[in-house]
Amino acid sequence: MTNFVHSEALRTAWYPVARIDDIGEQPFAVRLLGDDLVIWRGPTGDLIVAPDRCPHREAPLSIGKVSNGELACAYHGWGFGADGKCVSVPSSGPDAAIPPTAHLPCMQVQQKYGLVWVCPGEPAADIPTIAQDDDPAFRRLNTEVEPWATSAPRMVDNFLDISHFPWVHTGTFGSAQDPDVPKLDLKQLDDDFYGYAYDVDAANPDEGAASSGSTDAIVHRSMSTGFFLPLIVRSTIRYDDGLEHILLLCSTPIDDLNTLFTFVVWRNDDHSIDPEEILQFDRAIGAEDKAMLERVPGTLPLSRTGVVNVQSDKPSVEWRRRFAELTGLG
Ligand code: FES
Ligand code: CO
């Protein structure tokens, strides 16, 4: 089995670990690339992300309490403030010097697209640009961050794969799709995403499920799907009437075999459809993928010979080649 979570290169990427709205008053615990982290809002309202381990006797800081932005460890009450600095050691009295090693080694954090993004190391690149986020014609819809009991590489492989649609997505949009996948040409889609475009006739969620509760309407759509290394996939669906539905599919490794999944939607619709109705359909598609992937054991083999590939696997094979090169795990 390939262990990828300890790859140094993966520590230089940004990962969404929570929705901004998930971070409340009290500390929030999350596991990223095999490491437990704590997130809280510091005294200035900025997010602080640090290892979920008190430097004193290693209690999880996430079971501590925050007041006025200061996190007090639940074990002996050491207090941590802005930038994770230790600001109080109650047992030493108010005037004692704080040991320099008592400060928390914080990680970089950004709030973007409604999500909290963490980079455990020195970022090699920024969060990918979704140009429509600044376009007033588009609205953005966020969804929950959900753990999937499967590895992140299997998820990316799945999100780049069209050939499973008529088999896995029969309950949503896949029933009408021809299982014969057209030859796919890979290209740079824009500055940040590399992938492919194709046309498909599929059951249409927007005029089917959303308005009448039926998915029978078959509608032509142009799609383009691409990846941003290491583990982000974007899929854009364009309907003939000009409607665009963009999905950012984020797979954040908890560890080698577990992943946090969230997706963000941008749409240039007239806002007449209730967001919940739109998301419900995309959630149902995700649930179909999750049910399949959680039945597949282990992580995706990263060597060229570990699994059999055919023509329709070309996009995921290219992603896997680059992921293996990046992580040195080919
Ligand atoms: Fe945190 Fe002692 S373990 S203060
Ligand atoms: Co799928």
PDB file of N, CA, C and O in Angstrom, residues 154 157 161 163 300-321:
ATOM      1  N   ARG A 154      -8.126   7.996  -4.570  1.00  0.00           N
ATOM      2  CA  ARG A 154      -9.264   7.302  -5.197  1.00  0.00           C
ATOM      3  C   ARG A 154     -10.372   8.292  -5.527  1.00  0.00           C
ATOM      4  O   ARG A 154     -11.081   8.142  -6.529  1.00  0.00           O
ATOM      5  N   ASP A 157      -9.297  10.341  -8.653  1.00  0.00           N
ATOM      6  CA  ASP A 157      -9.418   9.414  -9.788  1.00  0.00           C
ATOM      7  C   ASP A 157     -10.886   9.302 -10.219  1.00  0.00           C
ATOM      8  O   ASP A 157     -11.217   9.366 -11.404  1.00  0.00           O
ATOM      9  N   ASP A 161     -13.216  10.782 -13.775  1.00  0.00           N
ATOM     10  CA  ASP A 161     -13.614   9.609 -14.553  1.00  0.00           C
ATOM     11  C   ASP A 161     -15.071   9.724 -15.002  1.00  0.00           C
ATOM     12  O   ASP A 161     -15.973   9.818 -14.173  1.00  0.00           O
ATOM     13  N   SER A 163     -16.393   7.355 -17.099  1.00  0.00           N
ATOM     14  CA  SER A 163     -16.909   6.053 -17.510  1.00  0.00           C
ATOM     15  C   SER A 163     -17.742   5.373 -16.425  1.00  0.00           C
ATOM     16  O   SER A 163     -18.445   4.410 -16.705  1.00  0.00           O
ATOM     17  N   LEU A 300      -5.334   4.205  -3.987  1.00  0.00           N
ATOM     18  CA  LEU A 300      -5.097   3.961  -5.407  1.00  0.00           C
ATOM     19  C   LEU A 300      -3.615   3.663  -5.646  1.00  0.00           C
ATOM     20  O   LEU A 300      -2.763   4.440  -5.224  1.00  0.00           O
ATOM     21  N   PRO A 301      -3.292   2.551  -6.319  1.00  0.00           N
ATOM     22  CA  PRO A 301      -1.875   2.306  -6.636  1.00  0.00           C
ATOM     23  C   PRO A 301      -1.346   3.434  -7.516  1.00  0.00           C
ATOM     24  O   PRO A 301      -2.007   3.835  -8.467  1.00  0.00           O
ATOM     25  N   LEU A 302      -0.187   3.957  -7.170  1.00  0.00           N
ATOM     26  CA  LEU A 302       0.345   5.096  -7.925  1.00  0.00           C
ATOM     27  C   LEU A 302       1.338   4.677  -9.005  1.00  0.00           C
ATOM     28  O   LEU A 302       1.737   5.486  -9.832  1.00  0.00           O
ATOM     29  N   SER A 303       1.719   3.418  -8.998  1.00  0.00           N
ATOM     30  CA  SER A 303       2.629   2.957 -10.052  1.00  0.00           C
ATOM     31  C   SER A 303       1.828   2.737 -11.333  1.00  0.00           C
ATOM     32  O   SER A 303       0.613   2.563 -11.302  1.00  0.00           O
ATOM     33  N   ARG A 304       2.514   2.751 -12.467  1.00  0.00           N
ATOM     34  CA  ARG A 304       1.847   2.573 -13.755  1.00  0.00           C
ATOM     35  C   ARG A 304       1.237   1.186 -13.884  1.00  0.00           C
ATOM     36  O   ARG A 304       0.294   0.979 -14.633  1.00  0.00           O
ATOM     37  N   THR A 305       1.801   0.228 -13.161  1.00  0.00           N
ATOM     38  CA  THR A 305       1.406  -1.162 -13.379  1.00  0.00           C
ATOM     39  C   THR A 305       0.405  -1.676 -12.346  1.00  0.00           C
ATOM     40  O   THR A 305      -0.067  -2.799 -12.453  1.00  0.00           O
ATOM     41  N   GLY A 306       0.081  -0.872 -11.356  1.00  0.00           N
ATOM     42  CA  GLY A 306      -0.751  -1.378 -10.263  1.00  0.00           C
ATOM     43  C   GLY A 306      -2.179  -1.721 -10.651  1.00  0.00           C
ATOM     44  O   GLY A 306      -2.817  -2.582 -10.050  1.00  0.00           O
ATOM     45  N   VAL A 307      -2.718  -1.041 -11.654  1.00  0.00           N
ATOM     46  CA  VAL A 307      -4.090  -1.281 -12.098  1.00  0.00           C
ATOM     47  C   VAL A 307      -4.105  -1.220 -13.626  1.00  0.00           C
ATOM     48  O   VAL A 307      -3.187  -0.687 -14.240  1.00  0.00           O
ATOM     49  N   VAL A 308      -5.146  -1.775 -14.219  1.00  0.00           N
ATOM     50  CA  VAL A 308      -5.258  -1.772 -15.688  1.00  0.00           C
ATOM     51  C   VAL A 308      -5.953  -0.485 -16.124  1.00  0.00           C
ATOM     52  O   VAL A 308      -6.986  -0.119 -15.559  1.00  0.00           O
ATOM     53  N   ASN A 309      -5.408   0.178 -17.109  1.00  0.00           N
ATOM     54  CA  ASN A 309      -6.022   1.404 -17.616  1.00  0.00           C
ATOM     55  C   ASN A 309      -6.460   1.225 -19.059  1.00  0.00           C
ATOM     56  O   ASN A 309      -5.803   0.531 -19.826  1.00  0.00           O
ATOM     57  N   VAL A 310      -7.575   1.877 -19.401  1.00  0.00           N
ATOM     58  CA  VAL A 310      -8.033   1.892 -20.785  1.00  0.00           C
ATOM     59  C   VAL A 310      -8.177   3.347 -21.227  1.00  0.00           C
ATOM     60  O   VAL A 310      -7.922   4.273 -20.444  1.00  0.00           O
ATOM     61  N   GLN A 311      -8.598   3.528 -22.462  1.00  0.00           N
ATOM     62  CA  GLN A 311      -8.675   4.870 -23.067  1.00  0.00           C
ATOM     63  C   GLN A 311      -9.421   5.871 -22.184  1.00  0.00           C
ATOM     64  O   GLN A 311      -8.984   7.002 -21.985  1.00  0.00           O
ATOM     65  N   SER A 312     -10.549   5.456 -21.607  1.00  0.00           N
ATOM     66  CA  SER A 312     -11.369   6.401 -20.842  1.00  0.00           C
ATOM     67  C   SER A 312     -10.720   6.816 -19.517  1.00  0.00           C
ATOM     68  O   SER A 312     -11.184   7.744 -18.860  1.00  0.00           O
ATOM     69  N   ASP A 313      -9.645   6.136 -19.132  1.00  0.00           N
ATOM     70  CA  ASP A 313      -8.950   6.495 -17.889  1.00  0.00           C
ATOM     71  C   ASP A 313      -7.878   7.559 -18.106  1.00  0.00           C
ATOM     72  O   ASP A 313      -7.182   7.948 -17.151  1.00  0.00           O
ATOM     73  N   LYS A 314      -7.754   8.027 -19.349  1.00  0.00           N
ATOM     74  CA  LYS A 314      -6.652   8.941 -19.686  1.00  0.00           C
ATOM     75  C   LYS A 314      -6.533  10.140 -18.729  1.00  0.00           C
ATOM     76  O   LYS A 314      -5.429  10.436 -18.253  1.00  0.00           O
ATOM     77  N   PRO A 315      -7.636  10.861 -18.422  1.00  0.00           N
ATOM     78  CA  PRO A 315      -7.466  12.018 -17.523  1.00  0.00           C
ATOM     79  C   PRO A 315      -6.920  11.624 -16.155  1.00  0.00           C
ATOM     80  O   PRO A 315      -6.023  12.286 -15.618  1.00  0.00           O
ATOM     81  N   SER A 316      -7.455  10.540 -15.604  1.00  0.00           N
ATOM     82  CA  SER A 316      -7.005  10.189 -14.257  1.00  0.00           C
ATOM     83  C   SER A 316      -5.590   9.620 -14.285  1.00  0.00           C
ATOM     84  O   SER A 316      -4.814   9.804 -13.344  1.00  0.00           O
ATOM     85  N   VAL A 317      -5.230   8.960 -15.382  1.00  0.00           N
ATOM     86  CA  VAL A 317      -3.861   8.447 -15.499  1.00  0.00           C
ATOM     87  C   VAL A 317      -2.870   9.625 -15.541  1.00  0.00           C
ATOM     88  O   VAL A 317      -1.811   9.580 -14.915  1.00  0.00           O
ATOM     89  N   GLU A 318      -3.259  10.679 -16.235  1.00  0.00           N
ATOM     90  CA  GLU A 318      -2.379  11.857 -16.307  1.00  0.00           C
ATOM     91  C   GLU A 318      -2.276  12.536 -14.935  1.00  0.00           C
ATOM     92  O   GLU A 318      -1.194  12.941 -14.502  1.00  0.00           O
ATOM     93  N   TRP A 319      -3.429  12.660 -14.254  1.00  0.00           N
ATOM     94  CA  TRP A 319      -3.368  13.231 -12.896  1.00  0.00           C
ATOM     95  C   TRP A 319      -2.476  12.373 -12.004  1.00  0.00           C
ATOM     96  O   TRP A 319      -1.623  12.893 -11.276  1.00  0.00           O
ATOM     97  N   ARG A 320      -2.648  11.050 -12.095  1.00  0.00           N
ATOM     98  CA  ARG A 320      -1.896  10.146 -11.219  1.00  0.00           C
ATOM     99  C   ARG A 320      -0.399  10.218 -11.517  1.00  0.00           C
ATOM    100  O   ARG A 320       0.436  10.177 -10.617  1.00  0.00           O
ATOM    101  N   ARG A 321      -0.062  10.348 -12.794  1.00  0.00           N
ATOM    102  CA  ARG A 321       1.357  10.462 -13.167  1.00  0.00           C
ATOM    103  C   ARG A 321       1.963  11.705 -12.497  1.00  0.00           C
ATOM    104  O   ARG A 321       3.034  11.660 -11.908  1.00  0.00           O
TER     105      ARG A 321
END
